[in-house]
GROMACS .gro file of C-alpha atoms in nm:
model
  377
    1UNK     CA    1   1.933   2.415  -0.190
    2UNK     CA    2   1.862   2.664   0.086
    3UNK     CA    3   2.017   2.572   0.432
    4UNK     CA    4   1.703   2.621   0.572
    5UNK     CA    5   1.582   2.276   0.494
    6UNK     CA    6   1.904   2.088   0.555
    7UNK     CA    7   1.688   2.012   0.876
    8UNK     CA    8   1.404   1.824   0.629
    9UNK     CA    9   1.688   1.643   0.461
   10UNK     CA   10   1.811   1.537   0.828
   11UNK     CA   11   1.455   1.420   0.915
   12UNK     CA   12   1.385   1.253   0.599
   13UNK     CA   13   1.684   1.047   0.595
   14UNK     CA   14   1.635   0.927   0.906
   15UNK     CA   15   1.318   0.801   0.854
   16UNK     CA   16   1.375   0.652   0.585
   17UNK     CA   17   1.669   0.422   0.714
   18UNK     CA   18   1.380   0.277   0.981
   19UNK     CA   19   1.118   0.157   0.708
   20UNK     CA   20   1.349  -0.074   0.449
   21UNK     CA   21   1.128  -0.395   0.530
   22UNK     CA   22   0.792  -0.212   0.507
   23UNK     CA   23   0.861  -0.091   0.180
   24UNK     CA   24   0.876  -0.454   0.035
   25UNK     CA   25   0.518  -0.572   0.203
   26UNK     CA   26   0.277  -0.519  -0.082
   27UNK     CA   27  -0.085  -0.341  -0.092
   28UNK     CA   28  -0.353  -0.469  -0.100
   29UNK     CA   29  -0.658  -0.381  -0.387
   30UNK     CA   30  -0.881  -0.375  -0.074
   31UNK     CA   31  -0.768  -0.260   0.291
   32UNK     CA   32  -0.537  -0.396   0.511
   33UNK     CA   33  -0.600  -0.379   0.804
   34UNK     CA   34  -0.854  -0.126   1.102
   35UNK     CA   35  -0.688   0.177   1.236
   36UNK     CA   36  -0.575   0.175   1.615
   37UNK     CA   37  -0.832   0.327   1.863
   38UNK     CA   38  -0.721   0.691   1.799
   39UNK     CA   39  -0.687   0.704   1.431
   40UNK     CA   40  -0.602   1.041   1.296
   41UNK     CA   41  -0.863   1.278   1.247
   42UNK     CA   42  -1.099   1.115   1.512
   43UNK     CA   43  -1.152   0.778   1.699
   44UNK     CA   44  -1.487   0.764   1.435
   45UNK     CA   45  -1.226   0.738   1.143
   46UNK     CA   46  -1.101   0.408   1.248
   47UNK     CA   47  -1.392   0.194   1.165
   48UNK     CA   48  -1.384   0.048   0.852
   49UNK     CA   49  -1.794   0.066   0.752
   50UNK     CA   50  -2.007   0.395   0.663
   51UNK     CA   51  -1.951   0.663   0.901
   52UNK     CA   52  -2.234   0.910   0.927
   53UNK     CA   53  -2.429   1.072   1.215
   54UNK     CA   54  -2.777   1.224   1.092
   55UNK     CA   55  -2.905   1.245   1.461
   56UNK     CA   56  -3.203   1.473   1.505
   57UNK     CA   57  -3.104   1.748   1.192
   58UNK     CA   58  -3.325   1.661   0.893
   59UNK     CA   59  -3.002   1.607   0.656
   60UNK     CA   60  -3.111   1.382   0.387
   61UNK     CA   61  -3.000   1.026   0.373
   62UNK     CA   62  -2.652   0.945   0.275
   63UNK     CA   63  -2.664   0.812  -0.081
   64UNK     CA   64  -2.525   0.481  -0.170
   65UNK     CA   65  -2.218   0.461  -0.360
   66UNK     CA   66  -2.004   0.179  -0.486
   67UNK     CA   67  -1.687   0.226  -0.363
   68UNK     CA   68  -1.468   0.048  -0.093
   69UNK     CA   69  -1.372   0.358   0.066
   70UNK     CA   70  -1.467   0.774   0.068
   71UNK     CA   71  -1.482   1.044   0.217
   72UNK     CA   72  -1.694   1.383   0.149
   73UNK     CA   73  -1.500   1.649   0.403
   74UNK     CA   74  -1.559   2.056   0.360
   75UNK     CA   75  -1.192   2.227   0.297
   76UNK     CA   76  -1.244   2.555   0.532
   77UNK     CA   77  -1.334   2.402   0.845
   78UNK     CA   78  -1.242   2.020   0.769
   79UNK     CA   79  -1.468   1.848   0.885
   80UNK     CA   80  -1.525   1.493   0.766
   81UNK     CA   81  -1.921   1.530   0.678
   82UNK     CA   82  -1.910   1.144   0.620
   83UNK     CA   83  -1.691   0.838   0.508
   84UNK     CA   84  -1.632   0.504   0.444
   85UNK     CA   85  -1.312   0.262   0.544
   86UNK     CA   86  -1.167   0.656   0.589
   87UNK     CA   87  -0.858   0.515   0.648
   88UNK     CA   88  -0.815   0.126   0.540
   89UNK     CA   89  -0.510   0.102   0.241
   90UNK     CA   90  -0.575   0.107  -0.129
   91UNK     CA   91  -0.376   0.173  -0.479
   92UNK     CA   92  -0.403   0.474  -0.560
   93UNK     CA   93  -0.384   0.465  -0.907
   94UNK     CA   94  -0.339   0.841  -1.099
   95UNK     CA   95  -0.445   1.017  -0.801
   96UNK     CA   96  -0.164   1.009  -0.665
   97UNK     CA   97  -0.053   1.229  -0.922
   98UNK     CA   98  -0.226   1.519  -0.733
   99UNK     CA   99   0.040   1.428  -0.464
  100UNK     CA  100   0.333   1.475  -0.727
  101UNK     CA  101   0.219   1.764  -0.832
  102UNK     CA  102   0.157   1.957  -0.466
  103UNK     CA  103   0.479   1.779  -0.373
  104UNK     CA  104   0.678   1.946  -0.705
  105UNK     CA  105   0.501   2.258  -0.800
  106UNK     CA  106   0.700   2.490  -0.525
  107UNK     CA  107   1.030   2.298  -0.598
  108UNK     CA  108   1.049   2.324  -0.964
  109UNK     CA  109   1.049   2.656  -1.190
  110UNK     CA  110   0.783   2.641  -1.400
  111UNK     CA  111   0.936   2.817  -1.679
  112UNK     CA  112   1.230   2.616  -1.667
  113UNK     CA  113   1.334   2.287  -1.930
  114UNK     CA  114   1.384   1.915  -1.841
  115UNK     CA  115   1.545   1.700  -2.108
  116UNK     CA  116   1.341   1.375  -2.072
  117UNK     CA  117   1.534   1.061  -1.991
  118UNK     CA  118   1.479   0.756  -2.177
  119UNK     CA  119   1.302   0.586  -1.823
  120UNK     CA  120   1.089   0.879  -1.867
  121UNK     CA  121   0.982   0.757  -2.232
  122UNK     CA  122   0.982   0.421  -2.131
  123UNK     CA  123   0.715   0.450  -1.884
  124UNK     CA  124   0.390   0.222  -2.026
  125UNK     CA  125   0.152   0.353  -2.098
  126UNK     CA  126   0.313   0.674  -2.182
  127UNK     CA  127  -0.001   0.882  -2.285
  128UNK     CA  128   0.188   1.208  -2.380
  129UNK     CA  129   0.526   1.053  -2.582
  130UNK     CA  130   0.839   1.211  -2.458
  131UNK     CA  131   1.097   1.149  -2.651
  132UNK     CA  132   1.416   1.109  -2.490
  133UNK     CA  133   1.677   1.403  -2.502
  134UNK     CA  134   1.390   1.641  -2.571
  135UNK     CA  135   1.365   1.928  -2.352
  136UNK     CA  136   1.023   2.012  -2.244
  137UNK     CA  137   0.895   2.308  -2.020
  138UNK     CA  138   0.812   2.206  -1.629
  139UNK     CA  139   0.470   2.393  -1.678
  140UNK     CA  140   0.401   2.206  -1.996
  141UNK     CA  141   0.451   1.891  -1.818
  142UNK     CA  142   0.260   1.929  -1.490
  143UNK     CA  143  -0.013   2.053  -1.741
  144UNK     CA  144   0.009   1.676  -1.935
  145UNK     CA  145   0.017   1.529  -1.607
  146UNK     CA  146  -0.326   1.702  -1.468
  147UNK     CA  147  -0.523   1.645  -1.769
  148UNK     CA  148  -0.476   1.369  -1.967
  149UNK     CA  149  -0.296   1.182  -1.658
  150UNK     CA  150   0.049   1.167  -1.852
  151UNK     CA  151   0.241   0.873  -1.682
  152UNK     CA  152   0.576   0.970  -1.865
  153UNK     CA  153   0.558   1.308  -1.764
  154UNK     CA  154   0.534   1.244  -1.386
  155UNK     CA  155   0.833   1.091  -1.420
  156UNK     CA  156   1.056   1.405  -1.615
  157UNK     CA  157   0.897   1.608  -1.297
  158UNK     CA  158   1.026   1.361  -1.070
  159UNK     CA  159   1.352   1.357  -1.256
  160UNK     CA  160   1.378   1.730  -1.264
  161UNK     CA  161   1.462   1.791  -0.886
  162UNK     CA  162   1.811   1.582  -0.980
  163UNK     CA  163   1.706   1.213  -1.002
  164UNK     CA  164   1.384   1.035  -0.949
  165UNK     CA  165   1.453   0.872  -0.597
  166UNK     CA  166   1.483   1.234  -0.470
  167UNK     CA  167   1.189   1.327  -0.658
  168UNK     CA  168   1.029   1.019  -0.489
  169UNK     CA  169   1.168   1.161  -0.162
  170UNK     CA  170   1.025   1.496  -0.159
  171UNK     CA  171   0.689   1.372  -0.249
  172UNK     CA  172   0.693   1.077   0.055
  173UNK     CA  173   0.797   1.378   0.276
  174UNK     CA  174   0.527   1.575   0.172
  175UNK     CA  175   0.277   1.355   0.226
  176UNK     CA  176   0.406   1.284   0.599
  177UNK     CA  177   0.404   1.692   0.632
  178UNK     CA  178   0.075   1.653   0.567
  179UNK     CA  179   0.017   1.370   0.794
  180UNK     CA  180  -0.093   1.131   0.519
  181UNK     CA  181   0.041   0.868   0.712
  182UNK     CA  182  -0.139   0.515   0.508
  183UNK     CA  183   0.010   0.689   0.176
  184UNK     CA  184   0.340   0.541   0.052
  185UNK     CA  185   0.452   0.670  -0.257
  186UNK     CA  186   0.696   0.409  -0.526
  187UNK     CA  187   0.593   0.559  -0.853
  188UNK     CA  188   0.521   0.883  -0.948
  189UNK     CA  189   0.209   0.847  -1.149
  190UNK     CA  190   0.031   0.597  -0.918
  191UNK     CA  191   0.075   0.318  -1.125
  192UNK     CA  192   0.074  -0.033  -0.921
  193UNK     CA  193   0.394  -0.118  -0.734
  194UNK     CA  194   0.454  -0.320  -0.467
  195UNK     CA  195   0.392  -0.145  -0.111
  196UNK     CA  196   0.269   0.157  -0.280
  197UNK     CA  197  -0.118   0.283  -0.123
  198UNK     CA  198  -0.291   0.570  -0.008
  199UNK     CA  199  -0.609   0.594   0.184
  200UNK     CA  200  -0.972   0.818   0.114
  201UNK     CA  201  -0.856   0.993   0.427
  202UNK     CA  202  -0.464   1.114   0.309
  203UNK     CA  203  -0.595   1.182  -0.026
  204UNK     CA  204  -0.852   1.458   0.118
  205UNK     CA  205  -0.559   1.609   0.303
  206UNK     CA  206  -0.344   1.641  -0.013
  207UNK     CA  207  -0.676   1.748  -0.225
  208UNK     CA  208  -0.723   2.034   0.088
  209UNK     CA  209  -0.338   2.113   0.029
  210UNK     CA  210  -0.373   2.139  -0.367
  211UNK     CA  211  -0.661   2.424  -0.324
  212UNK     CA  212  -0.421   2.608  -0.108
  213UNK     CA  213  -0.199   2.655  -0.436
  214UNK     CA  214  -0.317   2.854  -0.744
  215UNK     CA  215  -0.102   2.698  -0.982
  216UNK     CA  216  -0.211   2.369  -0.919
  217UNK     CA  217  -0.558   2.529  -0.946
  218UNK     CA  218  -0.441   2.603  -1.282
  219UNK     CA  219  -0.288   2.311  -1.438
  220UNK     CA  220  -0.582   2.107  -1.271
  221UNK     CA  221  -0.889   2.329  -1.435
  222UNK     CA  222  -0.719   2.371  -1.792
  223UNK     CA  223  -0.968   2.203  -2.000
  224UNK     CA  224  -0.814   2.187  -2.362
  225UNK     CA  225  -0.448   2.244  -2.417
  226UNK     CA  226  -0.169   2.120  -2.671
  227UNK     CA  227   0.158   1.971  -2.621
  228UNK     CA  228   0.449   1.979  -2.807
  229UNK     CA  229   0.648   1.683  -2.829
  230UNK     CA  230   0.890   1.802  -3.113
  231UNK     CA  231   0.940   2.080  -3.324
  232UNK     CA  232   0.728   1.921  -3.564
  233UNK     CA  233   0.461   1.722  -3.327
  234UNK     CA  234   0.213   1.841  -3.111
  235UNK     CA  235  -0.072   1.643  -2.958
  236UNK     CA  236  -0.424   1.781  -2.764
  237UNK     CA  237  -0.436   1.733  -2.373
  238UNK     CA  238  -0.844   1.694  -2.314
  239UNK     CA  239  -0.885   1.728  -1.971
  240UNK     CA  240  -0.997   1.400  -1.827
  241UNK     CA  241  -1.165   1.502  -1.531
  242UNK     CA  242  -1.540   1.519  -1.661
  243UNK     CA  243  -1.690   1.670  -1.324
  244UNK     CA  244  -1.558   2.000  -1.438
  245UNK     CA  245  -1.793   2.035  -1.702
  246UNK     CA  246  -2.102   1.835  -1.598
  247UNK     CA  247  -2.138   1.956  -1.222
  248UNK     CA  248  -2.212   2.331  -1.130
  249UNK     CA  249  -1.916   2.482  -0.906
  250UNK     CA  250  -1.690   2.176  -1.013
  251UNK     CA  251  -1.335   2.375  -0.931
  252UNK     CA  252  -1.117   2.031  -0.980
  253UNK     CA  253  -1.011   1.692  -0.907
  254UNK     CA  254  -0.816   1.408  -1.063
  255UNK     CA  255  -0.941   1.057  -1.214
  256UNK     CA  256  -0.764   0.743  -1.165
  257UNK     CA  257  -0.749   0.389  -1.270
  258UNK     CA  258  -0.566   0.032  -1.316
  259UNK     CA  259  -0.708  -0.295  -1.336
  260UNK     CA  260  -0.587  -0.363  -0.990
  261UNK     CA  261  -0.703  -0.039  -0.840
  262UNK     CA  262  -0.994   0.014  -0.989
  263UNK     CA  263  -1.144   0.326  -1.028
  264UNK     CA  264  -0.996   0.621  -0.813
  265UNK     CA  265  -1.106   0.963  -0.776
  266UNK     CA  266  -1.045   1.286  -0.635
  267UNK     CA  267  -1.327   1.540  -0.663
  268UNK     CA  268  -1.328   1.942  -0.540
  269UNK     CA  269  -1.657   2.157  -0.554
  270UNK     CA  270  -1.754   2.526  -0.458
  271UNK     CA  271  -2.111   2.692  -0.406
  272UNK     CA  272  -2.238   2.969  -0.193
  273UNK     CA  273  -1.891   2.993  -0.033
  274UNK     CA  274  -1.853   2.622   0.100
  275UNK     CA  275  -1.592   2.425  -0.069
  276UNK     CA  276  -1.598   2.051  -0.059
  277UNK     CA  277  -1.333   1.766  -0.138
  278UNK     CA  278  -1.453   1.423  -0.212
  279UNK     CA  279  -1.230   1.124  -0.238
  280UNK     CA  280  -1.332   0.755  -0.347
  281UNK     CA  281  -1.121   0.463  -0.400
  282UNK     CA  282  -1.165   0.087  -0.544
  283UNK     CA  283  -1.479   0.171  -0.762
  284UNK     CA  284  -1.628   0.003  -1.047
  285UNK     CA  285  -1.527   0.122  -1.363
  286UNK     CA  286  -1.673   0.455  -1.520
  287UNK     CA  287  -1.887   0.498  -1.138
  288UNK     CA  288  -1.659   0.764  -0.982
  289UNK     CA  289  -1.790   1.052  -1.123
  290UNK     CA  290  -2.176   0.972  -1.089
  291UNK     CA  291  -2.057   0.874  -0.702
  292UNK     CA  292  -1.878   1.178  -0.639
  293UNK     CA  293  -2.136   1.394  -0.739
  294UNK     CA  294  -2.426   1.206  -0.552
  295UNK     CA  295  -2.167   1.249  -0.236
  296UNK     CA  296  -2.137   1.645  -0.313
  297UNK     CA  297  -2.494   1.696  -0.396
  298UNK     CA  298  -2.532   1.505  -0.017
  299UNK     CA  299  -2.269   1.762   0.113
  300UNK     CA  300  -2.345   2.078   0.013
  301UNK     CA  301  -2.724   2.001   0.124
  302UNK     CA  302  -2.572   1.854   0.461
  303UNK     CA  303  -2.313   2.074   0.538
  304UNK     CA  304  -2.344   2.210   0.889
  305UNK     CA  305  -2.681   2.033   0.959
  306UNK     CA  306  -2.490   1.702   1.049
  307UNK     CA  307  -2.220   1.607   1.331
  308UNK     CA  308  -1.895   1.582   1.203
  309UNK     CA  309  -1.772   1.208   1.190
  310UNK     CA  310  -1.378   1.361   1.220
  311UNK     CA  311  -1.177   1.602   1.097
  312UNK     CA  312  -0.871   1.678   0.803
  313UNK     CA  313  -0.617   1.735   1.037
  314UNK     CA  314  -0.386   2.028   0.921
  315UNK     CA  315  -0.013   2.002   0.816
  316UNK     CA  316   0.276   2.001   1.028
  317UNK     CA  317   0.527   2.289   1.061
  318UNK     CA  318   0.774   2.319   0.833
  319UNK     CA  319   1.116   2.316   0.970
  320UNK     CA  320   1.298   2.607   1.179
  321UNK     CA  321   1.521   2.821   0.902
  322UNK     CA  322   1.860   2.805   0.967
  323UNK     CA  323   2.080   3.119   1.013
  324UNK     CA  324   2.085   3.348   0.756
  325UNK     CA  325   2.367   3.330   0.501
  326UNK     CA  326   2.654   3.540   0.397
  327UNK     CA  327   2.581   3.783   0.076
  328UNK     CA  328   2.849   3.550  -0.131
  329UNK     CA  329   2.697   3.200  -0.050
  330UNK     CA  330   2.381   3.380  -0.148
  331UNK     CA  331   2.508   3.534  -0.503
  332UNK     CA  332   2.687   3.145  -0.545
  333UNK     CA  333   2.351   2.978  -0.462
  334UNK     CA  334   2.173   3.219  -0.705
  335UNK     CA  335   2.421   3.113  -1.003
  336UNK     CA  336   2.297   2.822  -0.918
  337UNK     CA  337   1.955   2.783  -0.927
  338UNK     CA  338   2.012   3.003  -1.271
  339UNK     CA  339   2.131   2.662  -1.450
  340UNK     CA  340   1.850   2.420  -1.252
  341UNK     CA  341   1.481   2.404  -1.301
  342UNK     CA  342   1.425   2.380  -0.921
  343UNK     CA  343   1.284   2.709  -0.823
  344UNK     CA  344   1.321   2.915  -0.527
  345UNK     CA  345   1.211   2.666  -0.247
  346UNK     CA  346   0.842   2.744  -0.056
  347UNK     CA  347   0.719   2.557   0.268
  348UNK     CA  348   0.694   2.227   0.032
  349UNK     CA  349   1.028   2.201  -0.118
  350UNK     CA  350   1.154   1.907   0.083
  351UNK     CA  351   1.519   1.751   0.112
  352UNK     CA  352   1.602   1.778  -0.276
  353UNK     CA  353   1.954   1.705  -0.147
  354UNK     CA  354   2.143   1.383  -0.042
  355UNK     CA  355   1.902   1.146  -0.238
  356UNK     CA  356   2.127   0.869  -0.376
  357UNK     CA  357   1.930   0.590  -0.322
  358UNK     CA  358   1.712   0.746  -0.041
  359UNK     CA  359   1.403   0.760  -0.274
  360UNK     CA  360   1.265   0.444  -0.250
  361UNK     CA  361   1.354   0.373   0.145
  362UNK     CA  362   1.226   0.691   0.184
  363UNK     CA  363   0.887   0.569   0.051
  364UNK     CA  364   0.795   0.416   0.388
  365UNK     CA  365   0.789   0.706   0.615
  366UNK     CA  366   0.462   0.644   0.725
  367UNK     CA  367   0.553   0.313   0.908
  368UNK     CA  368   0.788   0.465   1.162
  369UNK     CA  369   0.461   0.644   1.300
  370UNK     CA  370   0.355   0.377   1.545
  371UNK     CA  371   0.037   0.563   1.619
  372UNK     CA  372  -0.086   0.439   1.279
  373UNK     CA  373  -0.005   0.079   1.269
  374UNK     CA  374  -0.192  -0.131   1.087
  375UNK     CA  375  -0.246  -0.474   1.106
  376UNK     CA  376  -0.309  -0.712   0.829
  377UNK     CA  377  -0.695  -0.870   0.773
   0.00000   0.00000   0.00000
C-alpha cells in the first residue's frame, strides 16, 4: 500500500473505534429521524416533506411520485432542483452497489484474478454462481455486479482488497470522503442488515462521484454481456437497469430491491449538455423507473428556471502524501502489487491496510459526525 494513505488508515481507524454501539441500532424501512437545523447541503434539506420552490419562473409542476424519499439534483453545478425526506434513513437495497463499485474500482486491477471464497458463493441469492476456488477476472465481476446486480460478486470484490471487513472499510471511508454521512455500509451488495442505510441525498453524491469515473461508466452502460463461471459454463448478464433503453440520454443508474426496502433506484441522464442524477428510495414495486423518468422529464424542463432547494456538496480532500520513498521500497512495493489484484492506488483507494476486524466498526463512521445526528421518530 502506498505510504501516502497510511494517514486514511490512521483516520479510519479512529473513527471507527468511536461508533461500536451505533453500528448495532438497526434501520429503519422508513426514516429515522429530521436532520439538525443545518443539514448538509442546505438548511432546506432537513425537512422531511417535498422540497421545491417554483416562485415566479413558469417551471411546470413537480410531478407526483410514490416514493418515501428523492431527490432530482444536476451533476455540474449540484444543485438540488427538488427532493423529498432528502436526508431521512432508508435500506438501500442494490444501490448501494454503486457505492462498492466507486469505492473499489481505483483500488483493484481490473485485469487482475480473485479466487472466490466459499462466503462469496454462499451469498443468497447469488444471481451470478461463483463457485468457490474459481478465479474470476475483477472486470468480469464489477461487470456482474452493475448489470444483473450480482450479490456474490460484490462480495469476491470486497474480498479482493485482502478480506471483506477491509473491503467493507474502504467503502464506509469512501462514502464519508464523500460526505455521505446517513450511509452506513454492512454488506456489500445492499442486502438488509442491521444498522445498514443510506439516504436520497448520499446516494446523489456517490451517483455524482460514479460519473466522474469512466470505468464505472462502463461496467454501468454494458447492456448484454456473458460470464464465465467455469471453463465449461457461461451465463448472460442482461443489464437490469431498463432506463437505459427506454429514456433518450439515459447514460446510467442502478436498480434496487428487498422486501424490506422496497424499491430503490439510482437514475443518471444527459441532454443538451445538462446532466442530471435522480435518486428514489422505499418505492412500490416495479414504480422506480416510471418515477425517475417523470422526475428527469421535470428536471431537464426545470433546470435553471427554479431556485435551488440545496446543493451536492463536493468531496473532501484526500489526505496529504507522505514523503516520497526510496527507489528500493519502491521496486519492493512494485513486486508487490505484481502478485495482488489491488491496483495502483487513485484518490479513492482508502486504508486497504490494518483491517482485522475494523470492517464492520468501521461501518459507523457517519455517527462520530455530530453535525448530523439524528434522532429517532
Amino acid at each position: 500500500m502506498p505510504d501516502r494513505f497510511i494517514a486514511r488508515v490512521a483516520f479510519a481507524v479512529a473513527a471507527a473505534g468511536l461508533v461500536v454501539a451505533a453500528v448495532a441500532a438497526p434501520a429503519s424501512a422508513s426514516a429515522t429521524g429530521t436532520g439538525g437545523p443545518q443539514a448538509i447541503g442546505g438548511a432546506q434539506l432537513s425537512g422531511r416533506g417535498v422540497i421545491v420552490s417554483h416562485g415566479s419562473s413558469g417551471a411546470g409542476k413537480l410531478p407526483g411520485v410514490q416514493a418515501s424519499a428523492f431527490v432530482i439534483a444536476d451533476a455540474r453545478t449540484g444543485q438540488v432542483l427538488a427532493a423529498k425526506d432528502p436526508h431521512g434513513w432508508y435500506r438501500p437495497a442494490s444501490t448501494l452497489k454503486v457505492l462498492t463499485a466507486v469505492s473499489l474500482i481505483p483500488l483493484l486491477n481490473p485485469n487482475a484474478t480473485v479466487v472466490a471464497s466459499k462466503q462469496a458463493a454462499s451469498v443468497s441469492p447469488d444471481v451470478v454462481g461463483l463457485i468457490p476456488g474459481h478465479a474470476y477476472k475483477i472486470s468480469d465481476l464489477f461487470t456482474a455486479l452493475l448489470t444483473i446486480s450480482a450479490n456474490d460478486a460484490a462480495v469476491a470484490l470486497a474480498q479482493a482488497t485482502g478480506s471483506l471487513g477491509k473491503g467493507m472499510a474502504v467503502i464506509n471511508a469512501e462514502a464519508r470522503l464523500l460526505q455521505a454521512d446517513d450511509t452506513v455500509a454492512v454488506e456489500p451488495n445492499g442486502l438488509d442488515a442491521p444498522g445498514q442505510h443510506t439516504s436520497a441525498y448520499d446516494m446523489a453524491l456517490i451517483a455524482r462521484r460514479a460519473l466522474g469515473l469512466p470505468a464505472f461508466l462502463k461496467y454501468d452502460q454494458t447492456i448484454t454481456a456473458k460470464f464465465g463461471v467455469s471453463k465449461k459454463k457461461s451465463v448472460p448478464l442482461y443489464n437490469q437497469n431498463s432506463l437505459l433503453t427506454s429514456y433518450p440520454g439515459a447514460i446510467g443508474g442502478k436498480i434496487g430491491w428487498t422486501s424490506a426496502a422496497g424499491a430503490t433506484y439510482i437514475g443518471m441522464a444527459r441532454r443538451n449538455g445538462v446532466t442530471l442524477i435522480v435518486t428514489l428510495l422505499h418505492c412500490p414495486a416495479l414504480t422506480e423507473i416510471d418515477s425517475a423518468e417523470s422526475l428527469l422529464n421535470w428536471g431537464f424542463a426545470a433546470d435553471g428556471k427554479v431556485t435551488p432547494v440545496g446543493t451536492l456538496v463536493s468531496a473532501l480532500p484526500p489526505a496529504a502524501p507522505a514523503p516520497t520513498r526510496s527507489a528500493a521500497s519502491r521496486a519492493i512495493g512494485r513486486r508487490a502489487a505484481a502478485r495482488s489484484p489491488l491496483a495502483a492506488a487513485g484518490p479513492s483507494a482508502l486504508v486497504t491496510a490494518g483491517y482485522s476486524g475494523v470492517g464492520i466498526l468501521a461501518a459507523g463512521f457517519g455517527f462520530a459526525y455530530t453535525r448530523r445526528q439524528r434522532g429517532r421518530a
